[in-house]
PDB file of N, CA and C in Angstrom:
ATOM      1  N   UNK O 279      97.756-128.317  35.704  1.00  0.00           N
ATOM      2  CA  UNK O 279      98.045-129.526  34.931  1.00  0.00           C
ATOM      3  C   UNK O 279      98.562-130.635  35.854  1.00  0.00           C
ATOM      4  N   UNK O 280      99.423-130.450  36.430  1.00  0.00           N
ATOM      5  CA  UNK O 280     100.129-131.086  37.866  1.00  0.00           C
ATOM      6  C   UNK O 280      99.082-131.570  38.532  1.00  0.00           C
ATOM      7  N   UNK O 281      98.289-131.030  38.891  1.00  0.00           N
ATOM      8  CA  UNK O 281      97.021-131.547  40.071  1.00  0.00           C
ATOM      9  C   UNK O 281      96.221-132.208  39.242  1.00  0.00           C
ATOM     10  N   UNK O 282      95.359-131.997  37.879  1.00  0.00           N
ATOM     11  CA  UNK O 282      94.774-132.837  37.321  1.00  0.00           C
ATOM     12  C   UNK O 282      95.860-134.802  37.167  1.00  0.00           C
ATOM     13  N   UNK O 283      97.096-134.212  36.336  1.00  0.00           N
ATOM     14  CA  UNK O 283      97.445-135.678  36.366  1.00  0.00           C
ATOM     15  C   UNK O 283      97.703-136.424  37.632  1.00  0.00           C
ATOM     16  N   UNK O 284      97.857-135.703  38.975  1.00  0.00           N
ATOM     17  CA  UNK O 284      97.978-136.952  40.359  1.00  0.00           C
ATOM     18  C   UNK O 284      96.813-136.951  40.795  1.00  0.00           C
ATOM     19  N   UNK O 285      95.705-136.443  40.269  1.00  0.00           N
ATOM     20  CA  UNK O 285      94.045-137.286  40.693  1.00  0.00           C
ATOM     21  C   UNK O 285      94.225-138.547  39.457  1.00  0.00           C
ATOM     22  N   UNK O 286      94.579-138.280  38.744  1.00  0.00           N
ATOM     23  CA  UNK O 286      94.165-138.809  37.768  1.00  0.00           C
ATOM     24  C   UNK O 286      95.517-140.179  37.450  1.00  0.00           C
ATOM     25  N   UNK O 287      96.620-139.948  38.759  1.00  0.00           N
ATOM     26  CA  UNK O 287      97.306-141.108  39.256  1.00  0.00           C
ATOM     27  C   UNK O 287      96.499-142.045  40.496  1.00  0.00           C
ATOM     28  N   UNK O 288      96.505-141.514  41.202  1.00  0.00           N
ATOM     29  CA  UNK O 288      95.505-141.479  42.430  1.00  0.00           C
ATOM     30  C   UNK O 288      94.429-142.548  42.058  1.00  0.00           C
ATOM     31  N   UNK O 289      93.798-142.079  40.827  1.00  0.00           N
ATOM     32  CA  UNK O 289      92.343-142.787  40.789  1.00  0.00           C
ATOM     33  C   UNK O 289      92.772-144.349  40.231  1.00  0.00           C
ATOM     34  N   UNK O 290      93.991-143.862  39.241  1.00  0.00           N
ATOM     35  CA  UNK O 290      94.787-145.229  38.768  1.00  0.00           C
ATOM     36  C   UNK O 290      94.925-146.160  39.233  1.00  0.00           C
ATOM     37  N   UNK O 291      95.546-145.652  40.834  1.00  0.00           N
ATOM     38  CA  UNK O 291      95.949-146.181  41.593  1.00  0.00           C
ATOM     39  C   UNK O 291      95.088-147.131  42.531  1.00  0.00           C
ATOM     40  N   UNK O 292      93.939-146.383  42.725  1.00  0.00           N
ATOM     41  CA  UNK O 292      93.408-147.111  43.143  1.00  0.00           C
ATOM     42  C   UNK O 292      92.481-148.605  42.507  1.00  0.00           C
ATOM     43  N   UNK O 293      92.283-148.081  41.454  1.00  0.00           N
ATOM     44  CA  UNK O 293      91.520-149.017  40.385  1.00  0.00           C
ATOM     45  C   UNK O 293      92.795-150.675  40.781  1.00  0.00           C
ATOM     46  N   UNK O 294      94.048-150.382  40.598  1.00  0.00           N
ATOM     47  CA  UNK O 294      94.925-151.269  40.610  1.00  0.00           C
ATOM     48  C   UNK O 294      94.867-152.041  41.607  1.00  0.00           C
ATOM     49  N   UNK O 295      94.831-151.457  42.713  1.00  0.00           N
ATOM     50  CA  UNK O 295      94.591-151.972  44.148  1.00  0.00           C
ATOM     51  C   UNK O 295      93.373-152.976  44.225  1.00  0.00           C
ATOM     52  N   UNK O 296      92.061-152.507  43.467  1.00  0.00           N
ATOM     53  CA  UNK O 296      91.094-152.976  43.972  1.00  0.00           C
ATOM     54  C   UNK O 296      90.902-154.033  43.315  1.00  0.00           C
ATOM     55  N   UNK O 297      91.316-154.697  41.838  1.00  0.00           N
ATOM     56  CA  UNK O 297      91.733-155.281  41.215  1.00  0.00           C
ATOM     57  C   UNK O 297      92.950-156.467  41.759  1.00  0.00           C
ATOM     58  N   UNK O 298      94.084-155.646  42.401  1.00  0.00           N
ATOM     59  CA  UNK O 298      95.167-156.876  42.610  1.00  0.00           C
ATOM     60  C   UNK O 298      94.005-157.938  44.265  1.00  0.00           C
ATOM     61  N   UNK O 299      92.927-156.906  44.735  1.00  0.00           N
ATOM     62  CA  UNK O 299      92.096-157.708  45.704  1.00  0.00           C
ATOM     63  C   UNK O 299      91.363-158.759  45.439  1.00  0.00           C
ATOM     64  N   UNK O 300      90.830-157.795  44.304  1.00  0.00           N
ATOM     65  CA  UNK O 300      89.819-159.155  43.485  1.00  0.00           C
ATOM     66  C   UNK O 300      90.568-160.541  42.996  1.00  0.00           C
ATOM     67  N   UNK O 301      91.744-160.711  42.788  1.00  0.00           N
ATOM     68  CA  UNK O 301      92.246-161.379  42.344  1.00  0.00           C
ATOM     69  C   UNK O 301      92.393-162.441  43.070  1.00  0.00           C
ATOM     70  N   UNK O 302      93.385-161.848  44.207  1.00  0.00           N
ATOM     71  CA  UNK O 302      93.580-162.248  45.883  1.00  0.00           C
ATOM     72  C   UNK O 302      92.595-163.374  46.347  1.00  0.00           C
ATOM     73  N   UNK O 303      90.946-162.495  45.973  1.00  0.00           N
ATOM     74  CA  UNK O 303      90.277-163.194  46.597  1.00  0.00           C
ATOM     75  C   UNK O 303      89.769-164.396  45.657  1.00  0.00           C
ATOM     76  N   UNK O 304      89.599-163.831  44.094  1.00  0.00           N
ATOM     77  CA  UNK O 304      89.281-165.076  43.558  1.00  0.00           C
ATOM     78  C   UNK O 304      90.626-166.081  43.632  1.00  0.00           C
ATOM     79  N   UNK O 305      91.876-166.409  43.845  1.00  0.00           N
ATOM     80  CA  UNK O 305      92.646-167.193  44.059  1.00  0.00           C
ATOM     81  C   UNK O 305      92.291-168.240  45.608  1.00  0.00           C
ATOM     82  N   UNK O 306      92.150-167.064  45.950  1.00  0.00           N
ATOM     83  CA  UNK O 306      91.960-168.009  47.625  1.00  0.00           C
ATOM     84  C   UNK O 306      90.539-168.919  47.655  1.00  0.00           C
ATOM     85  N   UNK O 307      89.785-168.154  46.691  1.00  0.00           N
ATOM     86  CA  UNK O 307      88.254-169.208  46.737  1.00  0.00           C
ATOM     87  C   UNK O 307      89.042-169.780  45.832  1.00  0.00           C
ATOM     88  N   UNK O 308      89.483-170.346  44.573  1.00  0.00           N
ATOM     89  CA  UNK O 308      89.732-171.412  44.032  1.00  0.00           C
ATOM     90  C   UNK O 308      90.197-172.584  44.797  1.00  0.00           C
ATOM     91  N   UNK O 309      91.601-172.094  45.298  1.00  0.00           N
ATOM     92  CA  UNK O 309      91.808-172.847  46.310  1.00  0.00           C
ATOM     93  C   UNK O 309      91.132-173.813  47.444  1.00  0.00           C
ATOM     94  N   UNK O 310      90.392-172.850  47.992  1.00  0.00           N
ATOM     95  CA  UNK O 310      89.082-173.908  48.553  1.00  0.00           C
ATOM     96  C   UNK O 310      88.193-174.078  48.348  1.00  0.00           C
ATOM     97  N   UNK O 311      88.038-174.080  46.494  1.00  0.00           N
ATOM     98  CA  UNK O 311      87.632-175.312  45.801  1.00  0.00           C
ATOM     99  C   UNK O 311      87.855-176.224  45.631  1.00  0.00           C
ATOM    100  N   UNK O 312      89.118-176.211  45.819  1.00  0.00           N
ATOM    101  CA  UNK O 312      90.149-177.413  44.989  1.00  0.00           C
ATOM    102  C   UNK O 312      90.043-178.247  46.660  1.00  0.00           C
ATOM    103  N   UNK O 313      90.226-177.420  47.378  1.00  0.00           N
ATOM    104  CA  UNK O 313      90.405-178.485  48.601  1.00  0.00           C
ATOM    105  C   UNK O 313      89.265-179.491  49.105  1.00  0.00           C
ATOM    106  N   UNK O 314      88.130-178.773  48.999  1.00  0.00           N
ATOM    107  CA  UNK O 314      86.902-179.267  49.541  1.00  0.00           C
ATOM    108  C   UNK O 314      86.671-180.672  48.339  1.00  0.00           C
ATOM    109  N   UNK O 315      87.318-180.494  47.494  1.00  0.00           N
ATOM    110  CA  UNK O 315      87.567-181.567  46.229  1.00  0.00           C
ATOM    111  C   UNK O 315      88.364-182.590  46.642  1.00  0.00           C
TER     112      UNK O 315
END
């Protein structure tokens, strides 16, 4: 039971990560949107 729920943190975890990137990156292209503006 233990090993199923820390894959199943793990995978969480990562989903979060790859997400707080996407974000990251759509912020930083807005930004130089706004600038090239």
């Amino acid at each position: 039971m233990g090993n199923v729920s820390g894959s199943t943190f793990y995978m969480f975890l990562g989903v979060l990560v790859i997400y707080l990137i996407c974000v990251s990156i759509y912020t930083l292209v807005q930004k130089i949107k706004k600038k090239r503006k």
